[in-house]
Short mmCIF file of C-alpha atoms in Angstrom, two decimals:
data_model
loop_
_atom_site.label_atom_id
_atom_site.label_comp_id
_atom_site.label_asym_id
_atom_site.label_seq_id
_atom_site.Cartn_x
_atom_site.Cartn_y
_atom_site.Cartn_z
CA MET W 1 80.84 66.24 87.80
CA GLN W 2 83.66 68.28 90.55
CA ASN W 3 81.63 70.70 92.49
CA GLN W 4 83.39 74.33 92.17
CA ASP W 5 83.03 76.91 94.49
CA ARG W 6 81.56 79.83 91.80
CA ASN W 7 80.84 83.47 93.24
CA ILE W 8 77.82 85.72 91.10
CA LYS W 9 78.83 89.13 90.92
CA ALA W 10 76.58 92.12 89.75
CA VAL W 11 78.06 93.80 87.41
CA VAL W 12 76.64 97.93 86.72
CA ARG W 13 76.74 99.89 83.92
CA LYS W 14 75.90 103.43 84.13
CA VAL W 15 75.50 105.38 81.29
CA MET W 16 73.20 108.51 79.42
CA LEU W 17 70.86 106.29 77.37
CA LYS W 18 71.54 108.15 74.65
CA GLU W 19 75.92 107.29 75.24
CA ALA W 20 74.79 103.61 75.87
CA ASN W 21 75.79 102.92 72.40
CA ASP W 22 74.89 99.42 73.13
CA ASP W 23 74.41 97.80 69.23
CA GLU W 24 77.87 98.93 68.38
CA THR W 25 78.44 96.60 71.41
CA ASP W 26 75.97 94.08 71.03
CA LEU W 27 78.23 92.77 67.76
CA SER W 28 81.26 93.17 69.17
CA TYR W 29 80.44 90.93 71.42
CA TRP W 30 78.54 88.42 68.88
CA LEU W 31 80.93 88.85 66.31
CA THR W 32 83.41 87.52 69.17
CA LYS W 33 81.55 83.86 68.99
CA SER W 34 81.72 81.17 66.67
CA VAL W 35 78.96 81.13 63.83
CA GLN W 36 77.91 77.58 65.80
CA GLU W 37 77.68 79.24 68.64
CA ARG W 38 75.10 82.21 67.40
CA ALA W 39 73.69 79.83 65.66
CA ALA W 40 72.75 78.25 69.04
CA ALA W 41 72.04 81.50 71.00
CA VAL W 42 68.55 81.94 68.25
CA THR W 43 68.01 78.29 68.80
CA PHE W 44 68.04 79.28 72.36
CA LEU W 45 65.88 82.20 72.22
CA ILE W 46 63.94 81.27 69.47
CA SER W 47 62.54 78.46 71.35
CA GLN W 48 61.72 79.93 74.52
CA SER W 49 58.73 82.56 72.46
CA LEU W 50 56.97 78.97 71.22
CA LYS W 51 54.03 77.45 72.89
CA SER W 52 54.64 74.03 74.70
CA ASP W 53 53.07 72.41 72.06
CA GLU W 54 54.91 73.81 69.19
CA GLN W 55 58.81 72.95 68.03
CA LEU W 56 61.56 74.70 66.34
CA ASP W 57 61.71 73.70 62.39
CA LYS W 58 65.57 72.42 63.11
CA SER W 59 66.12 71.88 59.45
CA VAL W 60 67.22 75.03 58.68
CA VAL W 61 69.74 74.93 61.53
CA ASN W 62 71.08 72.13 60.64
CA LYS W 63 71.53 72.90 57.37
CA VAL W 64 73.69 76.01 58.31
CA SER W 65 75.58 73.64 60.51
CA THR W 66 76.87 70.97 57.62
CA LEU W 67 77.78 73.92 55.11
CA ILE W 68 80.31 74.89 58.17
#
């Protein structure tokens, strides 16, 4: 793997809470992602909430990936 210099920059968006419109912004963002990327994100989020001795039932995820 190549060593690449990466700079992380803080991004700040200050808006009034009632004007944030995050639902539409979030939807627009996720609609730009492929079905596979969205499924991977959901799988990751669910796996973060599982206890250490639990496993994610991937049978549904596998069915989705075979339909694509």
